[in-house]
Tab-separated table of C-alpha atoms in Angstrom:
chain	number	residue	atom	x	y	z
A	1	MET	CA	-7.641	36.672	-15.025
A	2	GLN	CA	-10.551	38.843	-13.876
A	3	ASP	CA	-12.542	37.677	-16.939
A	4	VAL	CA	-12.122	34.132	-15.661
A	5	LEU	CA	-12.974	34.985	-12.057
A	6	ASP	CA	-16.179	36.939	-12.756
A	7	PRO	CA	-18.176	33.973	-14.166
A	8	LEU	CA	-16.962	31.802	-11.276
A	9	ILE	CA	-18.121	34.396	-8.757
A	10	ILE	CA	-21.534	34.579	-10.432
A	11	ILE	CA	-21.866	30.790	-10.345
A	12	PHE	CA	-20.845	30.756	-6.668
A	13	GLN	CA	-23.346	33.475	-5.788
A	14	ARG	CA	-26.167	31.677	-7.617
A	15	THR	CA	-25.255	28.427	-5.862
A	16	LEU	CA	-25.432	30.133	-2.466
A	17	LEU	CA	-28.767	31.734	-3.394
A	18	PHE	CA	-30.181	28.383	-4.529
A	19	CYS	CA	-28.876	26.626	-1.425
A	20	ARG	CA	-29.402	29.394	1.146
A	21	PHE	CA	-29.205	27.932	4.621
A	22	ASN	CA	-32.441	26.333	5.767
A	23	GLY	CA	-32.123	24.959	9.291
A	24	GLU	CA	-35.283	22.874	9.201
A	25	ASP	CA	-34.231	21.331	5.893
A	26	PHE	CA	-30.792	20.649	7.383
A	27	LEU	CA	-32.360	18.736	10.272
A	28	ARG	CA	-34.755	16.805	8.035
A	29	ARG	CA	-31.972	15.762	5.673
A	30	HIS	CA	-29.831	14.556	8.553
A	31	ARG	CA	-32.554	12.883	10.581
A	32	GLY	CA	-31.065	10.218	12.825
A	33	ARG	CA	-27.493	11.267	12.013
A	34	SER	CA	-24.569	12.710	13.930
A	35	LEU	CA	-22.202	15.574	13.075
A	36	MET	CA	-19.004	16.211	14.990
A	37	PHE	CA	-16.724	19.234	14.893
A	38	VAL	CA	-13.224	18.276	15.980
A	39	GLY	CA	-10.687	20.985	16.671
A	40	ASP	CA	-9.860	24.098	18.665
A	41	SER	CA	-11.796	27.207	19.687
A	42	LEU	CA	-12.329	28.151	16.019
A	43	SER	CA	-14.103	24.838	15.583
A	44	LEU	CA	-16.079	25.725	18.707
A	45	ASN	CA	-16.933	29.034	17.012
A	46	GLN	CA	-18.462	27.160	14.070
A	47	TRP	CA	-20.252	24.617	16.287
A	48	GLN	CA	-21.841	27.393	18.343
A	49	SER	CA	-22.892	29.146	15.155
A	50	LEU	CA	-24.509	26.035	13.678
A	51	THR	CA	-26.418	25.105	16.834
A	52	CYS	CA	-27.786	28.663	17.003
A	53	MET	CA	-28.758	28.664	13.314
A	54	LEU	CA	-30.575	25.348	13.720
A	55	HIS	CA	-32.352	26.394	16.922
A	56	ILE	CA	-33.507	29.658	15.360
A	57	ALA	CA	-34.971	27.686	12.435
A	58	VAL	CA	-37.045	25.454	14.745
A	59	PRO	CA	-37.416	27.504	17.953
A	60	LEU	CA	-40.194	25.311	19.346
A	61	ALA	CA	-38.322	22.052	18.839
A	62	PRO	CA	-36.930	20.611	22.091
A	63	TYR	CA	-33.180	20.301	22.463
A	64	ASN	CA	-30.647	18.938	24.925
A	65	LEU	CA	-27.103	20.104	25.635
A	66	VAL	CA	-24.728	17.784	27.458
A	67	ARG	CA	-21.065	18.407	28.239
A	68	ASN	CA	-18.759	15.569	29.192
A	69	GLY	CA	-15.157	16.684	29.523
A	70	ASP	CA	-13.962	17.889	26.129
A	71	LEU	CA	-17.105	16.646	24.361
A	72	SER	CA	-20.243	18.777	23.961
A	73	ILE	CA	-23.416	17.252	22.466
A	74	PHE	CA	-26.339	19.367	21.231
A	75	THR	CA	-29.284	17.099	20.373
A	76	PHE	CA	-32.578	17.756	18.583
A	77	PRO	CA	-34.636	14.729	19.818
A	78	THR	CA	-37.509	15.336	17.371
A	79	TYR	CA	-35.133	14.796	14.465
A	80	GLY	CA	-32.651	12.465	16.166
A	81	VAL	CA	-29.833	14.804	15.122
A	82	LYS	CA	-26.707	15.216	17.241
A	83	VAL	CA	-24.378	18.163	16.607
A	84	MET	CA	-21.200	17.584	18.613
A	85	PHE	CA	-17.988	19.405	19.389
A	86	SER	CA	-14.857	17.540	20.464
A	87	ARG	CA	-12.093	19.857	21.669
A	88	ASN	CA	-8.826	18.623	20.155
A	89	ALA	CA	-6.592	21.503	19.124
A	90	PHE	CA	-3.760	19.473	17.575
A	91	LEU	CA	-5.631	16.338	16.352
A	92	VAL	CA	-2.571	14.340	17.444
A	93	ASP	CA	-1.873	13.344	21.054
A	94	ILE	CA	-0.448	15.228	24.019
A	95	VAL	CA	0.687	12.720	26.658
A	96	SER	CA	1.902	13.498	30.179
A	97	GLU	CA	5.100	11.584	30.880
A	98	SER	CA	7.902	11.785	33.461
A	99	ILE	CA	9.811	14.161	31.155
A	100	GLY	CA	6.807	16.488	30.787
A	101	ARG	CA	3.861	16.992	28.438
A	102	VAL	CA	4.797	15.462	25.105
A	103	LEU	CA	3.177	16.458	21.807
A	104	LYS	CA	3.374	13.251	19.763
A	105	LEU	CA	3.171	14.170	16.088
A	106	ASP	CA	2.761	10.573	14.898
A	107	SER	CA	0.150	9.339	17.388
A	108	ILE	CA	-3.654	9.593	17.405
A	109	GLN	CA	-5.437	7.827	20.241
A	110	ALA	CA	-8.387	10.224	20.297
A	111	GLY	CA	-9.475	8.887	16.914
A	112	GLN	CA	-11.616	6.292	18.667
A	113	THR	CA	-14.060	9.123	19.422
A	114	TRP	CA	-14.433	9.867	15.708
A	115	LYS	CA	-15.500	6.377	14.675
A	116	GLY	CA	-19.188	5.848	13.908
A	117	ILE	CA	-19.909	9.536	13.308
A	118	ASP	CA	-21.806	10.321	10.090
A	119	ILE	CA	-20.200	13.702	9.329
A	120	LEU	CA	-16.823	14.840	10.674
A	121	ILE	CA	-15.601	18.444	10.329
A	122	PHE	CA	-11.978	18.927	11.397
A	123	ASP	CA	-9.940	22.015	12.220
A	124	SER	CA	-6.413	22.679	13.501
A	125	TRP	CA	-3.844	25.483	13.341
A	126	HIS	CA	-4.539	28.228	15.893
A	127	TRP	CA	-2.817	26.499	18.828
A	128	TRP	CA	0.282	25.553	16.858
A	129	LEU	CA	1.465	29.154	17.168
A	130	HIS	CA	1.210	29.453	20.972
A	131	THR	CA	4.372	29.810	23.026
A	132	GLY	CA	5.195	30.395	26.691
A	133	ARG	CA	2.439	29.840	29.224
A	134	LYS	CA	-0.179	29.366	26.496
A	135	GLN	CA	1.752	26.418	25.025
A	136	PRO	CA	0.117	23.218	26.341
A	137	TRP	CA	3.135	20.948	25.758
A	138	ASP	CA	6.784	20.838	26.873
A	139	LEU	CA	8.367	18.584	24.263
A	140	ILE	CA	7.693	17.373	20.718
A	141	GLN	CA	8.177	13.744	19.723
A	142	VAL	CA	8.410	12.302	16.214
A	143	GLY	CA	9.159	8.593	16.170
A	144	ASN	CA	12.080	8.027	18.568
A	145	ARG	CA	13.268	11.645	18.399
A	146	THR	CA	12.253	14.105	21.105
A	147	VAL	CA	12.980	17.838	20.842
A	148	ARG	CA	12.106	20.941	22.843
A	149	ASP	CA	10.757	22.746	19.802
A	150	MET	CA	10.803	22.827	16.015
A	151	ASN	CA	9.471	24.874	13.130
A	152	ARG	CA	5.751	25.011	13.893
A	153	LEU	CA	4.662	24.830	10.247
A	154	VAL	CA	6.797	21.697	9.783
A	155	ALA	CA	5.309	20.181	12.940
A	156	TYR	CA	1.818	21.038	11.682
A	157	GLU	CA	2.458	19.265	8.387
A	158	ILE	CA	3.766	16.130	10.132
A	159	ALA	CA	0.693	16.057	12.380
A	160	LEU	CA	-1.667	16.583	9.437
A	161	ASN	CA	-0.057	13.682	7.600
A	162	THR	CA	-0.596	11.514	10.699
A	163	TRP	CA	-4.254	12.579	10.728
A	164	ALA	CA	-4.549	11.920	6.974
A	165	LYS	CA	-3.179	8.386	7.384
A	166	TRP	CA	-5.688	7.768	10.175
A	167	ILE	CA	-8.556	8.916	7.956
A	168	ASP	CA	-7.354	6.844	4.993
A	169	TYR	CA	-7.086	3.724	7.148
A	170	ASN	CA	-10.157	4.066	9.375
A	171	ILE	CA	-12.894	5.904	7.451
A	172	ASP	CA	-15.385	4.314	5.065
A	173	PRO	CA	-16.537	7.133	2.745
A	174	THR	CA	-19.824	5.339	2.053
A	175	ARG	CA	-20.738	5.717	5.732
A	176	THR	CA	-18.868	8.819	6.913
A	177	ARG	CA	-18.307	12.162	5.204
A	178	VAL	CA	-15.149	14.019	6.167
A	179	LEU	CA	-14.644	17.765	5.797
A	180	PHE	CA	-11.894	20.126	6.892
A	181	GLN	CA	-12.881	23.612	7.987
A	182	GLY	CA	-9.761	25.184	6.528
A	183	VAL	CA	-7.509	27.651	8.311
A	184	SER	CA	-9.233	30.478	10.146
A	185	PRO	CA	-6.967	33.550	9.937
A	186	ASP	CA	-6.229	36.075	12.645
A	187	HIS	CA	-5.707	39.802	12.169
A	188	GLN	CA	-2.827	40.530	14.522
A	189	ASN	CA	-0.718	42.354	11.935
A	190	PRO	CA	-2.495	45.414	10.460
A	191	ALA	CA	0.438	46.034	8.119
A	192	GLN	CA	-0.839	43.064	6.105
A	193	TRP	CA	-3.897	45.050	5.030
A	194	GLY	CA	-2.095	48.365	4.661
A	195	GLU	CA	-2.818	49.974	8.045
A	196	PRO	CA	0.444	49.554	10.009
A	197	ARG	CA	-0.620	52.104	12.626
A	198	ALA	CA	-3.961	50.449	13.362
A	199	ASN	CA	-4.579	48.960	16.817
A	200	PHE	CA	-4.750	45.387	15.554
A	201	CYS	CA	-8.400	44.742	14.543
A	202	ALA	CA	-9.917	47.273	16.947
A	203	GLY	CA	-12.257	49.817	15.419
A	204	GLN	CA	-12.556	48.027	12.073
A	205	THR	CA	-16.072	48.460	10.696
A	206	LYS	CA	-15.798	47.281	7.086
A	207	PRO	CA	-14.392	44.241	5.285
A	208	ILE	CA	-11.447	44.608	2.948
A	209	SER	CA	-12.747	45.213	-0.569
A	210	GLY	CA	-11.734	42.983	-3.449
A	211	LEU	CA	-11.181	39.262	-3.837
A	212	ARG	CA	-7.648	38.884	-2.493
A	213	TYR	CA	-6.150	39.536	0.920
A	214	PRO	CA	-3.282	42.058	0.604
A	215	GLY	CA	-1.168	40.020	3.031
A	216	GLY	CA	-1.160	37.024	0.702
A	217	PRO	CA	-2.126	33.392	1.299
A	218	ASN	CA	-1.932	31.817	4.733
A	219	PRO	CA	1.049	29.398	4.774
A	220	ALA	CA	-0.860	26.893	6.908
A	221	GLU	CA	-3.610	26.743	4.278
A	222	VAL	CA	-0.994	25.907	1.634
A	223	VAL	CA	0.266	23.028	3.790
A	224	LEU	CA	-3.283	21.806	4.445
A	225	GLU	CA	-4.180	21.743	0.749
A	226	LYS	CA	-0.974	19.822	-0.005
A	227	VAL	CA	-1.827	17.142	2.569
A	228	LEU	CA	-5.462	16.821	1.457
A	229	LYS	CA	-4.483	16.374	-2.197
A	230	ALA	CA	-2.249	13.426	-1.298
A	231	MET	CA	-4.961	11.539	0.600
A	232	GLN	CA	-6.619	8.374	-0.682
A	233	LYS	CA	-10.029	9.007	0.900
A	234	PRO	CA	-12.090	12.077	-0.112
A	235	VAL	CA	-12.002	15.045	2.253
A	236	TYR	CA	-13.935	18.187	1.368
A	237	LEU	CA	-12.183	21.473	2.142
A	238	LEU	CA	-14.615	24.227	3.139
A	239	ASP	CA	-11.864	26.687	2.184
A	240	ILE	CA	-12.862	29.480	4.540
A	241	THR	CA	-9.475	31.209	4.624
A	242	THR	CA	-9.654	33.949	1.996
A	243	LEU	CA	-13.221	35.037	2.728
A	244	SER	CA	-12.323	35.226	6.430
A	245	GLN	CA	-9.078	37.108	5.760
A	246	LEU	CA	-11.144	39.880	4.195
A	247	ARG	CA	-13.283	40.229	7.345
A	248	ILE	CA	-10.993	42.388	9.488
A	249	ASP	CA	-14.207	43.782	10.974
A	250	GLY	CA	-15.528	40.455	12.262
A	251	HIS	CA	-13.599	39.926	15.524
A	252	PRO	CA	-14.623	40.680	19.139
A	253	SER	CA	-11.441	42.843	19.444
A	254	VAL	CA	-11.536	44.654	22.829
A	255	TYR	CA	-14.838	42.974	23.703
A	256	GLY	CA	-13.363	39.474	23.680
A	257	HIS	CA	-11.652	37.568	26.519
A	258	GLY	CA	-13.910	39.026	29.199
A	259	GLY	CA	-14.061	42.564	27.843
A	260	HIS	CA	-11.290	45.160	27.649
A	261	LEU	CA	-8.730	42.821	29.257
A	262	ASP	CA	-7.131	41.692	26.038
A	263	MET	CA	-7.397	42.068	22.264
A	264	ASP	CA	-9.124	39.185	20.473
A	265	CYS	CA	-8.452	39.314	16.743
A	266	SER	CA	-8.556	35.531	16.315
A	267	HIS	CA	-12.082	34.464	17.197
A	268	TRP	CA	-15.258	35.708	15.532
A	269	CYS	CA	-18.409	37.488	16.634
A	270	LEU	CA	-21.688	35.589	16.520
A	271	ALA	CA	-23.755	36.210	14.530
A	272	GLY	CA	-20.962	36.724	12.033
A	273	VAL	CA	-18.314	35.077	9.901
A	274	PRO	CA	-18.822	31.478	11.188
A	275	ASP	CA	-22.422	31.694	9.946
A	276	THR	CA	-20.973	32.043	6.455
A	277	TRP	CA	-18.808	28.978	7.087
A	278	ASN	CA	-21.991	27.084	7.891
A	279	GLU	CA	-23.631	28.373	4.715
A	280	LEU	CA	-20.735	26.724	2.875
A	281	LEU	CA	-21.128	23.573	4.969
A	282	TYR	CA	-24.818	23.412	4.081
A	283	VAL	CA	-24.070	23.870	0.367
A	284	SER	CA	-21.381	21.166	0.412
A	285	LEU	CA	-23.698	18.680	2.100
A	286	PHE	CA	-26.648	19.710	-0.072
A	287	GLN	CA	-24.704	19.213	-3.313
A	288	ASN	CA	-23.498	15.784	-2.266
């Protein structure tokens, strides 16, 4: 198996070297176009990374940043490029009704915001695991059935299939490119990488060596790949999961969430891992 992997790794490394991120080239290639990240705070992580990488490439170019509710728009007027972030953690709808906040797994009204965008990069998983006060819904609805809770991975798959149907029905691939970020992993369980006594991700200074994460594949990534393979319209998977799983050293840890108030082993430092995600984004857009 290693004999098969080695040539693939070499090809991948040469591809990254040939297509190393060039912010000015990125802006020129996408002159007059719009990119939108749609998702949760991990999508925000990647959006922040990309806007920084582009600004650093053309530091004298003017830019504008506008926030309107859950939509943030970073514009480079010289190039006519808009890099947007739309906060939408579940992709499907949460509706306030008399019975409470209802997570509707088979409804997407926010999709109107996605129409007319040239490049869409989606993300969802992190918030599906929240419970208690961090859970932003009270009930789950599928069709005519309403429940207080259900297996979160099953709910995630139903919602992804709703999103996939929306993409298949509404997107013209000749006008809009669709990508999915993949599943960004957390490092809340140090036993997964063989350090059960570690304080979550705190104090980690090196990535895990090797090509595979000792804790195995992320189950949400397996579900995502299954849904994408069944779609009619092409969606490119950035496939960030494994490379990010190996980066136990890449989180804010005790310096996240306002500093020393909580442990953040979910989000990523900038500069850091999301920059690599954007290297992959650049390569995928460059090759196509």
